[in-house]
Coordinates of C-alpha atoms in Angstrom, one line a residue:
X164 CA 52.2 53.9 -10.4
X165 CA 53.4 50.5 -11.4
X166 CA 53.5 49.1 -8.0
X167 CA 49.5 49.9 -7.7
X168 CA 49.0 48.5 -11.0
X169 CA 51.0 45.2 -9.8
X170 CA 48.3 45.3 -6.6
X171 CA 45.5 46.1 -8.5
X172 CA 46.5 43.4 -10.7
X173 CA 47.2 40.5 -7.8
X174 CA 44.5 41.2 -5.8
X175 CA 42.6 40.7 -9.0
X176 CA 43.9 37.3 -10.1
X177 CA 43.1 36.0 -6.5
X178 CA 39.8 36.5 -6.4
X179 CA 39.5 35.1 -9.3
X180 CA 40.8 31.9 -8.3
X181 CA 38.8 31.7 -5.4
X182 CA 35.8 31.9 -7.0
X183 CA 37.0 29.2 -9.7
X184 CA 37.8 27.2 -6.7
X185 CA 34.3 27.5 -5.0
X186 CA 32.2 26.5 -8.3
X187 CA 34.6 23.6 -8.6
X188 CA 33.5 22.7 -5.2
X189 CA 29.8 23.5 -5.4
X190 CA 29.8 20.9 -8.9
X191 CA 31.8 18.2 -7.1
X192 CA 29.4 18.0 -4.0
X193 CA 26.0 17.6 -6.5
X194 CA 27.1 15.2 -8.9
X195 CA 29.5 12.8 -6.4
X196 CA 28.0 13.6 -3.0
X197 CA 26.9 10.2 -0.5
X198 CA 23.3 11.8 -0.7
X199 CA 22.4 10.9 -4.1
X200 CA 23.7 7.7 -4.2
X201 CA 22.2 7.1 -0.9
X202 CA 18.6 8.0 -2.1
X203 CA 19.1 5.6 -5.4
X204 CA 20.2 3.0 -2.9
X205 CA 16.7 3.7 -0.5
X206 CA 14.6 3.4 -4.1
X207 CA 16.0 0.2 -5.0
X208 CA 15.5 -1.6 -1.8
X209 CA 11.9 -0.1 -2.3
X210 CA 11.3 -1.4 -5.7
X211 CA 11.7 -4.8 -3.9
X212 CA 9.1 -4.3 -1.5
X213 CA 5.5 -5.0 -3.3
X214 CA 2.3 -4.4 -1.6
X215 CA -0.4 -6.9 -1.4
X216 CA -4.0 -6.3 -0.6
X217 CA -5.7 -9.3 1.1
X218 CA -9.5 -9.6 3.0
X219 CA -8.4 -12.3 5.8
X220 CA -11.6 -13.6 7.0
X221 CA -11.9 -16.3 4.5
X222 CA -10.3 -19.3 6.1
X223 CA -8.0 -21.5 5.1
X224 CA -6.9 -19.2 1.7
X225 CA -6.3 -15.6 4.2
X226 CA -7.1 -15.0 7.8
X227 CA -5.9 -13.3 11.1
X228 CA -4.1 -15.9 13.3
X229 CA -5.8 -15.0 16.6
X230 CA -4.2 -17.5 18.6
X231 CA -0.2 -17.0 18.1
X232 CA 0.7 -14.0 16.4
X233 CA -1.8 -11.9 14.8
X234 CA -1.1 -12.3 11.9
X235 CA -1.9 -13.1 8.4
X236 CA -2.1 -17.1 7.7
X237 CA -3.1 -19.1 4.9
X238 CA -2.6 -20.8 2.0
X239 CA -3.0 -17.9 -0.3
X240 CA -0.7 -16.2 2.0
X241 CA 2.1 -18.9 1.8
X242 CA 1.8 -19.4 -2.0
X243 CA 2.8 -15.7 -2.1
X244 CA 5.6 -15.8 -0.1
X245 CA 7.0 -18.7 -2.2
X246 CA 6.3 -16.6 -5.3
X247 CA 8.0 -13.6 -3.8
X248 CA 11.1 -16.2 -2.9
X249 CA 11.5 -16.8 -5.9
X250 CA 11.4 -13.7 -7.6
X251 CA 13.0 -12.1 -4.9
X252 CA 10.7 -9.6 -3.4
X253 CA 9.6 -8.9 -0.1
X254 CA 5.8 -8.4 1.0
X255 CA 3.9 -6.1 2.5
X256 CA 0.4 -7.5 3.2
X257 CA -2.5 -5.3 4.0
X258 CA -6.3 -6.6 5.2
X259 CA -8.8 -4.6 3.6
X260 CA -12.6 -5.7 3.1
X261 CA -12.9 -7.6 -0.1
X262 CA -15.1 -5.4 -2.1
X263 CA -12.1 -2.7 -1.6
X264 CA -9.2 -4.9 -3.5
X265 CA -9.8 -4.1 -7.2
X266 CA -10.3 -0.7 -6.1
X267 CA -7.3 -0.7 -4.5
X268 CA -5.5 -2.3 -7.1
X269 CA -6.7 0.2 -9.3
X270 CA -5.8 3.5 -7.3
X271 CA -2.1 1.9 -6.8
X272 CA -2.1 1.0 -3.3
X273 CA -1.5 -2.4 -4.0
X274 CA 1.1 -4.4 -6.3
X275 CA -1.0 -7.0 -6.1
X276 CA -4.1 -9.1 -4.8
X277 CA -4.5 -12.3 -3.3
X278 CA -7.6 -13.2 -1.9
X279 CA -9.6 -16.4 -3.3
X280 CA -10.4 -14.1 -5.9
X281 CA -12.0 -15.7 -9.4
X282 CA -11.5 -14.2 -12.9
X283 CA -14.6 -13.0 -14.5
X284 CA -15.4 -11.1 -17.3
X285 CA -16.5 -7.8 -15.8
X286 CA -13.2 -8.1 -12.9
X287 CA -11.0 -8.5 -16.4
X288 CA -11.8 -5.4 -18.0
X289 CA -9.8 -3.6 -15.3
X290 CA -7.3 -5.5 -13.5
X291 CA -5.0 -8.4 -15.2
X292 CA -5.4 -12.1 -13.6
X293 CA -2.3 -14.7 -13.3
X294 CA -2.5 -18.1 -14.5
X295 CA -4.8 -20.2 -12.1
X296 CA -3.3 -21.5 -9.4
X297 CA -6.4 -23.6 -8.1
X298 CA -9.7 -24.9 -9.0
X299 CA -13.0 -24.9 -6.7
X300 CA -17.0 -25.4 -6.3
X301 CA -19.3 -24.0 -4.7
X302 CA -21.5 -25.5 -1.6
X303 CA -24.9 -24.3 -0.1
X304 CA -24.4 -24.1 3.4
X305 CA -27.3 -24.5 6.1
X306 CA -27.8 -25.1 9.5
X307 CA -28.8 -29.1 10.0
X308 CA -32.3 -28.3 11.9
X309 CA -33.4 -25.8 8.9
X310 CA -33.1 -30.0 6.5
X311 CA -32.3 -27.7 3.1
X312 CA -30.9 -30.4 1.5
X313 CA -31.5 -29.4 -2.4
X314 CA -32.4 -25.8 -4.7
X315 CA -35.9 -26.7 -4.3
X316 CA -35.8 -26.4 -0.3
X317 CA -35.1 -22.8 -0.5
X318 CA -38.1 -21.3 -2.4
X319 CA -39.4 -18.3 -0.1
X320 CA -36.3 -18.1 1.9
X321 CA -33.3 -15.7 2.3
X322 CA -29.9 -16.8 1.2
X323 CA -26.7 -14.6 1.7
X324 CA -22.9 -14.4 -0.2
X325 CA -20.1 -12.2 0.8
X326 CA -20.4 -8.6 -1.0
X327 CA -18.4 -8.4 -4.7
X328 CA -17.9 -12.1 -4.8
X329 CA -18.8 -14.4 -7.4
X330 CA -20.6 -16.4 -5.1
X331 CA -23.2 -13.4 -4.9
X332 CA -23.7 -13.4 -8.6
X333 CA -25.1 -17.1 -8.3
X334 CA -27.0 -16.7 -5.3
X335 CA -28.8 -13.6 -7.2
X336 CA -29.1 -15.7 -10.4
X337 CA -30.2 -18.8 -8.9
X338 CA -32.6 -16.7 -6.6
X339 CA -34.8 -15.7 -9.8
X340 CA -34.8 -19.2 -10.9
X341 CA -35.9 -21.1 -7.8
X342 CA -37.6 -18.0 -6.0
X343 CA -35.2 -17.2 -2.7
X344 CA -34.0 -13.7 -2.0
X345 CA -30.9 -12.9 -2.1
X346 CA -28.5 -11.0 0.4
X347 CA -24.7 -9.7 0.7
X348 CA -23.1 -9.2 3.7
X349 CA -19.7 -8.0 3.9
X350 CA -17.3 -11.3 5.2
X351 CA -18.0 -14.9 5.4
X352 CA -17.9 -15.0 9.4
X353 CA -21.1 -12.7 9.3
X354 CA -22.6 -15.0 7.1
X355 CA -22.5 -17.6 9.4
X356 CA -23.4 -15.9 12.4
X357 CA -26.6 -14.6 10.6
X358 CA -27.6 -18.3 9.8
X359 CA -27.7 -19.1 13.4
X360 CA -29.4 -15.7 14.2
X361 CA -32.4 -16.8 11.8
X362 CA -31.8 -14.1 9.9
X363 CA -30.6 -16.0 7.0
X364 CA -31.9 -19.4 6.2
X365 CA -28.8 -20.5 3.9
X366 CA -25.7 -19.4 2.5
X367 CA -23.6 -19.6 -0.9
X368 CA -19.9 -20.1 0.3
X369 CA -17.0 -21.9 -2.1
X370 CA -16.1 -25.9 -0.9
X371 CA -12.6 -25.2 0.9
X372 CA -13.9 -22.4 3.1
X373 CA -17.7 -24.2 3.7
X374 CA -15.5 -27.5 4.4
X375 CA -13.6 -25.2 7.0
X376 CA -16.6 -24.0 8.8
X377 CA -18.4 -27.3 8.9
X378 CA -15.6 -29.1 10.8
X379 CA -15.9 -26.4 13.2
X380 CA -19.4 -26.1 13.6
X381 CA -21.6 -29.5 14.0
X382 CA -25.2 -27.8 13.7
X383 CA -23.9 -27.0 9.6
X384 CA -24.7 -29.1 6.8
X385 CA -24.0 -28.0 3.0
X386 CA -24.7 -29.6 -0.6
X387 CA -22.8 -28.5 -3.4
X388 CA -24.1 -26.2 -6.4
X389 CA -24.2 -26.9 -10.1
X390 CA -22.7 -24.5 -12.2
X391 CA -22.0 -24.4 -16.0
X392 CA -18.0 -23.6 -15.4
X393 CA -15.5 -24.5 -13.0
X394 CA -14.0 -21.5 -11.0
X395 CA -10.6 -21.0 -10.6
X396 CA -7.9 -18.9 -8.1
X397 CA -5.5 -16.7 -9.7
X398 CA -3.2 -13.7 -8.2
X399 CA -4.9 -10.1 -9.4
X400 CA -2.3 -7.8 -10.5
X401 CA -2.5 -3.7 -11.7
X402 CA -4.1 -4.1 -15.3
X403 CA -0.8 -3.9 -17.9
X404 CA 1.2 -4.9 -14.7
X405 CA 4.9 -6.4 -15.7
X406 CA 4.5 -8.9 -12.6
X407 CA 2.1 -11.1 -14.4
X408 CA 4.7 -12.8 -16.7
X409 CA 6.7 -13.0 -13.9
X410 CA 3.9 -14.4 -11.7
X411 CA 2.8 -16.7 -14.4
X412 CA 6.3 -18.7 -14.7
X413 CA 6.3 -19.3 -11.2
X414 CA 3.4 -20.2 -10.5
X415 CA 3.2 -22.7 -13.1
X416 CA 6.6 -23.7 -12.1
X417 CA 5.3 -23.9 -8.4
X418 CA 2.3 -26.3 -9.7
X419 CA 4.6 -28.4 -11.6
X420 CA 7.0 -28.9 -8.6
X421 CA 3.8 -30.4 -6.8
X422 CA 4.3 -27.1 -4.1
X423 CA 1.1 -25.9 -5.0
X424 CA -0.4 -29.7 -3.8
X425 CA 2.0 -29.3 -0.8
X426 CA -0.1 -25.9 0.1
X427 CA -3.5 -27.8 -0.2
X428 CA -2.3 -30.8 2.3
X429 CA -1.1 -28.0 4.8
X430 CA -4.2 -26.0 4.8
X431 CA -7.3 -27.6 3.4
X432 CA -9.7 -30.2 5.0
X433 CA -10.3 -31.8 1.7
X434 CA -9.4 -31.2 -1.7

């Protein structure tokens, strides 16, 4: 009788150590294991990667290098880089039609925007804006035989601006005050190639980019618009996004180090 109660009793305090010894196992491999440290590692090297939405057809600020490598040039692009340097983020640049950006922005497929995009009251009430980073104007741009050479020239006639930009809000207003109709279209290459299809007699496009197109096309000629405010460039970030002190410091930082001027030798025709 004892000698069963001995077995009965050994057999007992084995299992019992086993299965002490497999929970010990089971706890060790989910709190110490390589596979969560590995996925914290993978989401930190993601946080580093931010995506930026960009419409490259609007030459020298974005476009699609055609002739070396495909891809995305400019000196918005290369101002972004150096603020990524700095901060020490890698990019992730996607072209997407310029009317799509803040929409993009807002659905949270982009970290940010860069695009010769200007800050204006309606753009501000959902996505936040970085300090400027350069100021422009806005030209008139023809074709030479056509001899629009002032406001006045364009009463009766058809004048185009790229979709969602601010150049189509002053070809609308100025259209009321000097009697032109005004038309989108949805990049700034079309523009031009409507102008010398007659279907538009004129086009509102900003100095840098008109200055751009006119070296490369002789039969263009452009005059520059009056406006009541300057208009400015700035980076266009996720509204309550933490980048924009961050973007703000270097950028003024960049500006103040003369890098920004360094840009504008590189890429512009004229300042």
């Amino acid at each position: 009788m004892k000698n069963k109660v001995f077995l009965f009793m050994l057999v007992l305090v084995i299992g019992i150590l086993a299965a002490c010894g497999t929970a010990k196992n089971e706890t060790s491999t989910g709190s110490t294991g390589t596979e969560p440290d590995s996925s914290s590692d993978s989401t930190t090297e993601e946080a580093k990667v931010l995506r930026v939405g960009t419409s490259a057809d609007y030459a020298p600020f974005e476009f699609v290098d055609t002739k070396v490598s495909e891809d995305i040039i400019g000196f918005d692009i290369d101002l972004a880089n150096l603020i990524a340097e700095r901060l020490g983020y890698e990019l992730q640049f996607t072209n997407s039609d310029f009317n799509s950006l803040i929409p993009g922005l807002q659905a949270d497929k982009f970290d940010f925007v860069i695009s010769g995009m200007t800050p204006t009251e309606e753009r501000d009430q959902v996505v936040d804006f970085s300090i400027p980073y350069y100021e422009t104007e806005q030209y008139m741009v023809s074709l030479k035989e056509s001899n629009i050479t002032s406001m006045e020239d364009l009463k009766g006639k058809v004048v185009g601006a790229q979709v969602a930009s601010i150049q189509l809000d002053l070809a609308e207003e100025f259209a009321v005050e000097h009697g032109f109709t005004a038309e989108s279209r949805d990049l700034i290459p079309q523009l031009i190639q409507e102008m010398k299809n007659g279907r538009l007699d004129a086009a509102v496009i900003e100095n840098i980019v008109s200055e751009n197109y006119l070296k490369q096309n002789d039969d263009l000629a452009a005059f520059p618009i009056e406006v009541e405010e300057p208009d400015f460039k700035a980076v266009v970030l996720q509204e309550g996004s933490p980048l924009k002190a961050e973007f703000d410091k270097v950028i003024q930082e960049l500006i103040d180090e003369g890098k920004v001027d360094e840009l504008k030798k590189k890429w512009f025709v004229v300042e």
